[in-house]
Amino acid sequence: MEEKPLRNTEHLRRVFEVTLNRVLLTWKELQTKKKRVSGKIHNTFKAGSYSVPVSEIVAVRETEVDSRTKDDGRWQKMSQKPSEAYPYAFTVSCVERASRHRWRCSDVTFHCTDGLVCQQWVQTIREQLSLLTCRPKHLLVYINPYGGKQQGKRIYEEKVAPLFSRASVSTDVIVTEHANHAREHLKTEAELKKYDGVVCVGGDGMFSEVIHGLITRTQRDCGVDQDSAEERLVPCGLRIGIIPAGSTDCICYATVGINDPVTSALHIIVGDSQPLDVCSVHHNNTFLKYSVSLLGYGFYGDVLADSERKRWMGPARYDFSGVKTFLTHNYYEGTVSFLPATDVLGSPRDKTVCTTGCYVCQRNGQLLSEANQDYRVDEDASDSECDGDWRVIRGKFLAINAASMSCACPRSPKGLSPSAHLADGTTDLILVRKCSRINFLRHLLRHTSKDDQFDLDFVEVHRVRKFRFTPRHCESDADLQLDLREGGAGKRLFSQICRDHPACGCTPIYSSWNCDGEILPHAAIQVGVHSQLIQLFARGIEEKPVFEDAGVPCVA
Ligand SMILES: CCCCCCCCCCCCC/C=C/[C@@H](O)[C@H](COP(=O)(O)O)NC(=O)CCCCCCCCCCCCCCC
Ligand SMILES: Nc1ncnc2c1ncn2[C@@H]1O[C@H](COP(=O)(O)OP(=O)(O)O)[C@@H](O)[C@H]1O
Ligand SMILES: [Ca+2]
């Protein structure tokens, strides 16, 4: 569609030629006003050409102009104001990129002389939008009113719902009444066929509930046994949107680049898709949990366990428990076995970052679906040896972290594993061995700076497809015999007593796993990565916003 001239109120007195094709809405300036300053003629405005991709238009509507009113269904001029020359107008709401991955919804209003032409523009743009089949029309929304600073409901009502209604996205909203409400509703009751996606308003824990509900439901519907660690899981059909309203919100931050409810709502409206790897966690052929961000034993497990008792402090509980856990300086003994991902592009220290349309994720996803590999755990793998493809490391660890994504968050803007990928079918296994407090602090501080947190001799990182952890006290009978000969039984018993009575100050023998912010009380676990099992309404981290704070969506 082509029409000229139209006038854009952002630039009053400027006349534009506006064109629309399947991809772009463009407006080019037709004339500029000249101004005489100190005897020289200057252009008052910079001539420009502006465009917005149709895929980033949120909505279009006819706009009332002051100088006219409706009478008997016809538009009429009411006064002789300057707007009388262009009494008809329509407004296009579209995505505008601000700084640091923030998106805003910005309005551009076009004025024209003819009411029919104006209506035609609105209708044509709406038709173009209706061709965008990736956009969700009907969403199921879960709000955790107690997440983060307990602002979930307000955030949704004030910042998100108005955008959804402007974009004609309808919703069924459920404000959760108790923990696991969303998970159980998704698992059993929700009429999933009615929806194009599920939105969760809350933190990582709330997101965890939603994926558990959706993944479990999908496997049950497809006859897949979740308890079998070797089963190939069936991908979920519904995309998930995250409106950040929790304490860390690392899944949102690492997939969008910012924790901002408006930005997330816009990614949902434009129908973005970002595949995500999911780790399944088992113990002795019993399914325990899924994880998409951090599985952390030792430091992060202890921080979480301690912070849960201080929920009343809000997000600050993590800082409090972080310092306390740091000072406590517990280490845990055990064996980590893992299957390195040797056949993939990328490595945890290659300094690359997973970005929108990531080639590494695409290529590795493709390789995996072609290969349909089958890896098995070798139970006889021995201490510090390579056995088959599996490697085994035994030791004393301050932290064992598996980061399936960078785990970037406002506390750590590059994350626990800055080069981890969202959808490459692997997780980065980070082993922090027992070291001094000062060395551990050096490692932690590097989460907040540009320095490489893995460049320390007590830290190692491996990109893996599967791993398992066995705490020392759970090790095989042979280990137990050896331990008894070394007089370990007394220590073991003592440790168990100390775990039950922490006041004695002895190091406990178990930690628990921090699984996307939920506590997993089991210590011995077996983990496998399921490549691209779920899809988010996100697009990963955009490399560089082309024009930051430009004031108009995009300059052609
Ligand atoms: C000295 C400064 C050290 C700063 C280290 C910051 C590391 C932050 C890494 C954060 C990783 C986040 C992984 C995501 C976990 C979330 O799934 C999960 C749940 O999120 P939700 O509440 O939104 O549901 N969040 C968490 O588990 C929170 C982890 C936060 C850990 C904070 C640790 C602070 C450590 C402070 C040590 C200070 C030592 C001071 C010495 C005097
Ligand atoms: N209505 C509710 N009442 C209490 N707990 C809830 C409710 N809805 C969800 N939860 C639980 O709250 C926990 C924390 O939620 P989350 O949204 O992640 O906030 P935060 O980031 O502050 O931890 C999750 O374990 C979730 O299962
Ligand atoms: Ca990954």
XYZ file of C-alpha atoms and ligand atoms in Angstrom:
626
model
C 0.000 0.000 0.000
C 1.302 3.430 -0.833
C -0.148 6.760 0.106
C 1.150 10.310 0.063
C 1.354 12.620 1.719
C 0.710 11.596 5.324
C 1.803 13.562 8.350
C 3.430 12.142 11.416
C 2.733 13.988 14.688
C 6.133 13.063 16.060
C 7.446 15.536 13.543
C 4.728 18.178 13.176
C 4.895 20.129 9.941
C 6.798 17.287 8.274
C 5.206 15.510 5.360
C 5.977 11.859 4.722
C 5.400 9.354 2.009
C 4.238 6.210 3.769
C 4.563 2.755 2.268
C 3.665 -0.679 3.529
C 4.774 -4.020 2.196
C 4.672 -7.479 3.799
C 7.799 -6.762 5.800
C 8.100 -3.052 6.503
C 6.090 0.045 7.238
C 8.214 2.927 5.989
C 7.769 6.679 6.088
C 10.070 8.935 4.095
C 10.177 12.651 4.456
C 8.988 14.522 1.391
C 9.919 18.089 2.203
C 11.734 20.055 4.879
C 11.033 23.536 6.135
C 13.778 26.099 5.579
C 14.766 28.531 8.286
C 16.950 31.639 7.930
C 19.543 32.007 10.695
C 22.222 34.732 10.466
C 21.578 35.149 6.783
C 22.028 31.417 6.023
C 19.295 28.984 5.136
C 19.165 25.905 7.412
C 16.956 22.853 7.266
C 14.865 23.004 10.428
C 14.558 19.209 10.521
C 16.896 16.491 9.378
C 15.348 14.762 6.368
C 14.856 11.152 7.274
C 13.477 7.820 6.326
C 12.019 5.672 9.069
C 10.707 2.153 9.157
C 9.343 -0.482 11.464
C 9.177 -4.186 10.650
C 5.563 -5.355 10.433
C 6.597 -8.147 12.815
C 7.278 -5.478 15.472
C 3.966 -3.644 15.141
C 1.924 -4.261 18.269
C -1.367 -2.733 17.094
C -2.924 -0.052 14.928
C -5.947 2.084 15.692
C -7.816 5.101 14.328
C -7.014 8.181 16.367
C -9.370 10.988 17.228
C -8.049 14.386 16.157
C -9.139 17.405 18.277
C -10.553 19.354 15.364
C -13.194 16.879 14.350
C -15.968 14.844 15.863
C -18.225 12.122 14.695
C -21.702 13.039 13.534
C -24.112 10.516 12.040
C -21.226 8.159 11.422
C -19.335 10.714 9.305
C -16.235 12.593 10.302
C -16.634 16.378 10.225
C -14.319 19.299 10.761
C -15.260 21.320 13.856
C -12.811 24.216 13.885
C -10.256 26.033 11.838
C -7.220 24.772 13.841
C -4.022 23.853 11.953
C -4.982 20.193 12.117
C -7.881 20.876 9.782
C -5.722 20.195 6.755
C -5.138 16.645 8.037
C -8.200 15.835 10.135
C -7.910 12.034 10.027
C -5.298 10.025 11.820
C -4.233 6.541 12.781
C -1.710 5.435 15.366
C 0.719 2.555 15.012
C 2.033 1.094 18.278
C 5.315 -0.657 17.765
C 8.397 -2.008 19.484
C 11.055 0.567 20.230
C 14.494 -0.529 21.415
C 15.862 1.404 24.357
C 19.149 0.780 26.103
C 20.377 -2.553 27.425
C 17.895 -4.856 25.682
C 14.910 -2.920 27.009
C 11.907 -2.751 24.695
C 9.212 -0.110 24.870
C 5.872 0.242 23.118
C 5.984 3.482 21.190
C 3.202 5.236 19.260
C 3.586 6.893 15.860
C 0.561 8.838 14.612
C -0.033 9.544 10.935
C -2.443 12.253 9.797
C -4.137 12.400 6.422
C -6.748 14.348 4.506
C -9.163 11.582 3.650
C -11.153 9.545 6.210
C -11.575 6.616 3.855
C -7.862 6.459 3.186
C -7.239 6.516 6.918
C -9.602 3.573 7.477
C -7.978 1.726 4.610
C -4.568 2.085 6.210
C -5.810 0.722 9.513
C -7.533 -2.194 7.833
C -4.540 -3.067 5.663
C -2.097 -2.987 8.565
C -4.480 -5.167 10.602
C -4.655 -7.636 7.714
C -0.862 -7.783 7.594
C -0.746 -8.421 11.333
C -3.286 -11.207 11.074
C -0.931 -13.003 8.667
C 1.667 -13.303 11.439
C 0.701 -16.788 12.577
C 3.423 -17.005 15.225
C 1.572 -14.483 17.386
C -0.415 -15.836 20.338
C -4.106 -14.953 20.487
C -5.173 -16.625 23.718
C -2.928 -17.126 26.744
C -3.169 -18.842 30.106
C -1.560 -16.634 32.764
C -0.410 -17.727 36.239
C 0.508 -15.043 38.757
C 2.455 -15.815 41.931
C 1.326 -12.989 44.242
C 4.064 -13.832 46.755
C 7.140 -13.948 44.485
C 9.957 -11.391 44.835
C 8.658 -8.205 46.433
C 5.070 -9.497 46.226
C 4.313 -7.219 43.306
C 3.336 -9.861 40.731
C -0.343 -8.964 40.594
C 0.283 -5.221 40.363
C 2.996 -5.652 37.723
C 0.672 -7.765 35.604
C -2.346 -5.495 35.960
C -0.517 -2.195 35.444
C 2.178 -3.037 32.917
C 1.263 -6.203 31.065
C -2.539 -6.519 30.827
C -2.947 -3.123 29.041
C -0.407 -4.172 26.402
C -2.083 -7.549 25.872
C -5.433 -5.858 25.437
C -3.990 -3.264 23.033
C -2.573 -6.135 20.981
C -5.913 -8.021 21.157
C -4.383 -10.927 23.059
C -7.039 -12.477 25.288
C -6.140 -14.154 28.573
C -7.395 -16.438 31.307
C -5.676 -15.335 34.492
C -5.109 -17.494 37.572
C -3.653 -15.916 40.695
C -2.124 -18.851 42.558
C -3.421 -19.607 46.031
C -0.658 -21.905 47.209
C 2.678 -23.360 46.147
C 2.293 -25.941 43.335
C -1.121 -24.564 42.365
C 0.095 -23.715 38.833
C 1.951 -27.031 38.453
C -1.034 -29.158 39.474
C -3.482 -27.098 37.411
C -1.324 -27.511 34.300
C -0.771 -31.202 34.977
C -4.389 -32.179 35.339
C -7.051 -29.549 34.796
C -6.017 -26.888 32.321
C -7.647 -27.151 28.902
C -4.397 -26.676 27.038
C -5.945 -26.955 23.576
C -7.611 -23.587 24.116
C -4.318 -21.715 24.432
C -1.402 -20.560 22.286
C 0.898 -20.255 25.275
C 1.323 -20.080 29.021
C 2.607 -17.023 30.851
C 4.073 -17.101 34.327
C 4.342 -13.982 36.426
C 6.919 -14.618 39.129
C 10.486 -15.795 39.583
C 12.509 -18.836 38.599
C 10.617 -20.956 41.134
C 7.289 -20.089 39.514
C 8.727 -20.825 36.063
C 9.885 -24.160 37.423
C 6.305 -24.963 38.468
C 5.023 -24.139 35.003
C 7.551 -26.290 33.142
C 6.953 -29.205 35.501
C 3.226 -28.987 34.866
C 3.646 -28.728 31.095
C 6.406 -31.306 30.614
C 4.742 -33.888 32.876
C 1.395 -33.423 31.139
C 3.008 -33.776 27.705
C 4.849 -36.985 28.662
C 1.746 -38.507 30.214
C -0.355 -37.669 27.151
C 2.311 -39.277 24.942
C 2.824 -42.368 27.133
C 6.425 -41.501 28.068
C 7.675 -42.745 31.447
C 9.409 -39.853 33.226
C 10.962 -42.221 35.769
C 13.174 -43.767 33.141
C 16.294 -41.615 32.813
C 16.998 -42.999 29.356
C 13.606 -42.063 27.872
C 13.504 -39.544 25.075
C 11.115 -36.836 26.251
C 8.490 -35.353 23.931
C 8.806 -31.572 23.392
C 6.005 -29.397 24.754
C 3.600 -27.850 22.283
C 2.940 -24.599 24.148
C 5.385 -21.717 24.397
C 6.014 -20.155 27.793
C 6.357 -16.453 28.533
C 8.010 -15.108 31.675
C 6.973 -11.821 33.243
C 9.741 -11.241 35.794
C 8.337 -10.675 39.284
C 10.606 -12.837 41.413
C 13.860 -12.431 43.311
C 16.571 -13.484 40.832
C 14.671 -14.015 37.577
C 17.751 -15.458 35.941
C 15.793 -17.406 33.303
C 14.185 -14.202 32.067
C 17.439 -12.208 32.222
C 19.451 -14.876 30.405
C 16.891 -15.311 27.608
C 15.785 -11.697 27.108
C 18.728 -9.654 28.401
C 16.819 -7.660 31.003
C 14.287 -8.189 33.778
C 11.574 -5.843 32.597
C 7.868 -6.795 32.474
C 7.097 -4.537 29.477
C 9.974 -5.977 27.430
C 8.826 -9.521 28.226
C 5.197 -8.692 27.373
C 6.300 -7.328 23.983
C 8.327 -10.477 23.222
C 5.166 -12.470 23.958
C 2.969 -10.234 21.778
C 5.270 -10.370 18.726
C 5.339 -14.165 19.127
C 9.055 -14.749 19.582
C 10.337 -18.300 19.988
C 13.441 -19.427 21.819
C 14.110 -23.135 22.312
C 15.566 -24.145 25.655
C 17.427 -27.219 26.897
C 15.970 -28.967 29.932
C 17.910 -31.175 32.355
C 16.079 -34.095 33.908
C 17.175 -35.081 37.390
C 16.758 -38.684 38.576
C 17.700 -40.786 41.550
C 17.692 -44.580 41.179
C 15.224 -44.571 38.311
C 12.891 -42.182 40.067
C 12.240 -38.851 38.457
C 12.947 -35.915 40.774
C 12.952 -32.590 38.895
C 13.608 -30.655 35.723
C 16.025 -27.749 35.519
C 16.746 -25.158 32.844
C 19.186 -22.826 34.566
C 21.253 -23.769 37.615
C 21.652 -27.088 39.363
C 23.933 -26.173 42.240
C 25.219 -28.362 45.097
C 27.284 -26.996 47.962
C 27.435 -23.207 47.942
C 24.286 -22.406 45.926
C 22.326 -25.266 47.522
C 23.230 -24.007 50.987
C 22.454 -20.363 50.108
C 19.016 -21.399 48.884
C 18.236 -23.671 51.831
C 19.202 -20.938 54.280
C 17.396 -18.179 52.368
C 14.083 -20.097 52.245
C 13.829 -19.571 56.013
C 14.146 -15.816 55.423
C 11.551 -15.306 52.691
C 10.147 -12.376 54.647
C 13.316 -10.440 53.718
C 12.381 -10.544 50.029
C 15.186 -10.700 47.419
C 17.733 -9.435 49.992
C 17.552 -12.873 51.653
C 20.012 -14.177 49.055
C 22.656 -11.574 49.992
C 22.226 -12.331 53.687
C 22.379 -16.106 53.208
C 25.153 -15.664 50.619
C 27.440 -13.951 53.103
C 26.524 -16.429 55.855
C 27.175 -19.441 53.607
C 30.408 -17.899 52.370
C 31.654 -17.468 55.929
C 30.547 -20.984 56.930
C 32.745 -22.331 54.113
C 31.424 -25.887 54.014
C 32.852 -28.353 51.549
C 31.356 -31.651 50.422
C 33.055 -34.860 49.428
C 31.898 -37.040 46.614
C 32.305 -38.329 43.089
C 31.248 -36.544 39.938
C 31.022 -38.616 36.750
C 30.200 -36.965 33.467
C 29.881 -37.560 29.775
C 31.731 -34.738 27.988
C 29.980 -33.254 24.963
C 32.858 -33.836 22.562
C 30.867 -33.728 19.350
C 29.489 -30.194 19.647
C 30.528 -26.756 18.493
C 31.703 -24.469 21.282
C 33.338 -24.898 24.668
C 32.728 -23.236 28.053
C 35.824 -21.038 27.797
C 35.662 -20.037 24.134
C 34.475 -16.516 25.070
C 31.529 -16.682 22.668
C 28.086 -15.655 23.831
C 24.769 -17.254 22.859
C 22.788 -14.618 20.947
C 19.581 -14.374 18.911
C 19.538 -17.013 16.158
C 22.668 -18.628 17.685
C 24.521 -20.728 15.109
C 25.986 -23.051 17.752
C 22.515 -23.902 19.099
C 21.109 -24.446 15.607
C 24.007 -26.650 14.517
C 24.166 -28.700 17.722
C 20.392 -29.115 17.794
C 20.556 -30.412 14.229
C 23.474 -32.765 14.976
C 21.623 -34.232 17.943
C 18.419 -34.922 16.100
C 20.411 -36.558 13.280
C 22.593 -38.638 15.562
C 19.977 -39.903 18.024
C 22.808 -40.966 20.270
C 22.475 -43.299 23.200
C 24.830 -42.793 26.130
C 25.007 -45.160 29.035
C 26.444 -44.721 32.497
C 29.335 -47.049 33.233
C 28.835 -47.990 36.836
C 32.384 -49.356 37.166
C 34.141 -46.127 36.252
C 36.969 -45.618 38.733
C 38.630 -42.666 40.413
C 40.096 -39.976 38.099
C 40.181 -42.229 35.081
C 38.618 -42.024 31.695
C 36.339 -44.984 31.253
C 34.698 -45.225 27.870
C 33.351 -41.782 27.204
C 32.652 -41.068 30.847
C 35.082 -39.237 33.125
C 35.127 -39.555 36.871
C 36.405 -36.981 39.342
C 36.488 -37.561 43.057
C 37.208 -34.793 45.538
C 36.158 -32.229 48.086
C 34.044 -29.506 46.569
C 32.846 -26.110 47.748
C 30.427 -26.032 44.843
C 29.253 -28.254 42.019
C 27.264 -26.183 39.534
C 25.618 -27.286 36.318
C 24.640 -24.234 34.255
C 22.446 -25.137 31.269
C 22.355 -21.473 30.297
C 24.598 -18.563 31.272
C 22.513 -17.935 34.447
C 23.104 -14.220 33.929
C 21.068 -12.067 36.312
C 21.364 -8.556 37.743
C 23.684 -9.897 40.483
C 25.957 -11.454 37.875
C 25.404 -9.863 34.451
C 27.542 -12.398 32.558
C 26.398 -15.328 34.692
C 27.830 -18.495 36.153
C 28.914 -19.747 32.732
C 29.073 -16.786 30.345
C 29.547 -18.922 27.211
C 26.817 -21.482 27.941
C 24.163 -21.885 25.258
C 20.413 -21.830 25.658
C 19.664 -24.666 23.279
C 22.816 -26.622 22.370
C 21.855 -29.820 24.215
C 24.581 -29.450 26.854
C 25.151 -28.127 30.347
C 28.362 -26.609 31.744
C 29.551 -28.543 34.792
C 31.601 -26.287 37.053
C 33.593 -27.913 39.855
C 34.949 -25.650 42.561
C 37.291 -27.656 44.749
C 37.985 -27.007 48.391
C 40.153 -23.891 48.662
C 40.705 -21.015 51.063
C 37.972 -18.465 51.712
C 40.006 -15.782 49.983
C 40.375 -17.896 46.856
C 36.672 -18.731 46.822
C 35.924 -15.027 47.151
C 38.200 -14.359 44.145
C 36.126 -16.862 42.166
C 32.816 -15.337 43.314
C 33.973 -11.795 42.591
C 34.731 -12.806 39.016
C 31.012 -13.475 38.537
C 30.572 -9.746 38.735
C 33.570 -8.609 36.652
C 34.954 -9.292 33.175
C 37.621 -11.663 34.523
C 37.424 -15.374 33.730
C 35.990 -17.177 36.774
C 37.369 -20.482 35.479
C 40.967 -19.286 35.280
C 41.807 -20.504 38.806
C 43.548 -23.780 39.645
C 40.788 -24.962 41.992
C 38.046 -24.447 39.374
C 37.347 -26.613 36.348
C 34.547 -26.559 33.815
C 33.331 -29.210 31.398
C 30.614 -29.046 28.773
C 28.599 -32.245 29.286
C 25.549 -34.157 28.104
C 25.047 -36.133 31.300
C 26.486 -36.266 34.777
C 25.930 -37.862 38.118
C 26.983 -37.017 41.622
C 27.410 -39.439 44.496
C 28.222 -38.022 47.917
C 30.990 -39.882 49.695
C 28.807 -41.566 52.280
C 26.696 -43.114 49.510
C 29.618 -44.648 47.657
C 29.974 -48.330 46.890
C 30.606 -51.141 49.376
C 34.257 -51.288 48.319
C 34.681 -47.641 49.301
C 32.928 -48.360 52.549
C 35.326 -51.213 53.393
C 38.309 -48.974 52.648
C 36.802 -46.226 54.742
C 36.212 -48.568 57.683
C 39.855 -49.670 57.546
C 40.883 -46.011 57.614
C 38.662 -45.441 60.661
C 36.104 -43.475 58.660
C 33.034 -45.031 60.301
C 33.403 -42.921 63.403
C 33.746 -39.763 61.354
C 30.726 -40.727 59.258
C 28.541 -41.306 62.280
C 29.815 -38.102 63.824
C 29.015 -36.161 60.645
C 25.492 -37.535 60.579
C 24.971 -36.488 64.187
C 26.398 -33.049 63.353
C 24.003 -32.660 60.435
C 21.138 -33.186 62.850
C 22.731 -30.878 65.429
C 24.489 -28.174 63.441
C 25.334 -26.188 66.577
C 28.448 -28.322 67.172
C 30.121 -26.613 64.199
C 31.234 -29.782 62.419
C 31.009 -29.751 58.612
C 27.817 -31.500 57.506
C 28.270 -34.284 54.976
C 25.362 -33.373 52.712
C 24.301 -30.254 50.944
C 21.135 -30.078 48.865
C 20.705 -29.180 45.218
C 19.491 -25.770 44.170
C 17.333 -26.692 41.164
C 16.228 -23.459 39.420
C 15.690 -21.957 42.870
C 13.792 -24.946 44.287
C 15.377 -27.148 46.942
C 16.052 -30.744 46.012
C 16.857 -32.548 49.241
C 18.504 -35.550 47.544
C 22.274 -35.410 47.274
C 22.866 -38.340 44.907
C 21.480 -37.482 41.489
C 21.772 -38.406 37.849
C 21.259 -35.678 35.225
C 20.711 -35.716 31.458
C 20.157 -32.839 29.045
C 17.104 -32.908 26.773
C 17.912 -30.668 23.856
C 15.347 -27.959 23.038
C 12.532 -29.568 25.028
C 10.616 -26.358 25.605
C 10.098 -23.050 23.791
C 9.927 -19.606 25.336
C 8.358 -16.392 24.064
C 11.826 -14.839 23.752
C 14.575 -14.535 21.137
C 17.783 -14.801 23.159
C 20.111 -11.854 23.616
C 20.000 -9.429 20.689
C 23.558 -8.733 19.647
C 23.535 -4.972 19.378
C 20.431 -2.868 19.268
C 20.909 -1.055 15.949
C 19.783 2.317 17.201
C 19.527 2.857 20.925
C 17.208 5.589 22.210
C 16.505 6.686 18.651
C 13.089 8.122 19.495
C 11.575 6.356 16.519
C 11.536 2.610 16.067
C 14.095 2.257 13.335
C 15.785 4.545 10.874
C 16.064 3.104 7.395
C 31.268 -10.906 46.503
C 30.221 -10.813 45.492
C 29.854 -12.130 44.971
C 28.677 -12.045 44.053
C 28.383 -13.376 43.485
C 27.114 -13.316 42.763
C 26.838 -14.595 42.110
C 25.431 -14.601 41.648
C 25.175 -15.787 40.815
C 23.741 -15.955 40.669
C 23.419 -17.225 39.994
C 21.997 -17.273 39.798
C 21.497 -18.602 39.409
C 20.022 -18.562 39.492
C 19.392 -19.030 40.522
C 17.917 -18.872 40.643
O 17.279 -19.899 39.920
C 17.542 -18.950 42.093
C 16.056 -18.725 42.284
O 15.631 -17.542 41.714
P 14.217 -16.888 42.138
O 14.394 -16.396 43.518
O 13.939 -15.807 41.147
O 13.173 -17.966 42.091
N 18.268 -17.928 42.798
C 19.233 -18.210 43.649
O 19.514 -19.361 43.937
C 19.918 -17.041 44.275
C 21.354 -17.200 44.266
C 21.951 -15.934 44.771
C 23.283 -16.148 45.305
C 23.821 -14.899 45.875
C 25.152 -15.149 46.400
C 25.728 -13.956 47.039
C 27.104 -14.292 47.530
C 27.655 -13.242 48.373
C 29.021 -13.658 48.890
C 29.587 -12.523 49.601
C 30.876 -12.773 50.253
C 31.189 -11.603 51.088
C 32.393 -11.794 51.916
C 32.508 -10.802 52.957
N 0.154 -18.448 46.031
C 1.315 -18.930 46.496
N 1.568 -18.965 47.829
C 2.755 -19.399 48.282
N 3.753 -19.852 47.491
C 3.562 -19.830 46.168
C 2.347 -19.361 45.597
N 2.431 -19.457 44.255
C 3.659 -19.965 43.999
N 4.341 -20.193 45.125
C 5.720 -20.696 45.311
O 6.566 -19.597 45.637
C 7.903 -19.964 45.398
C 8.730 -18.790 44.939
O 8.206 -18.273 43.797
P 8.970 -17.328 42.782
O 7.898 -16.793 41.889
O 10.061 -18.046 42.150
O 9.511 -16.148 43.691
P 10.982 -15.847 44.216
O 11.791 -15.471 43.034
O 10.820 -14.717 45.177
O 11.508 -17.086 44.842
C 7.855 -21.082 44.402
O 8.371 -22.217 45.014
C 6.388 -21.271 44.106
O 6.077 -22.651 43.993
Ca 22.658 -25.486 27.146
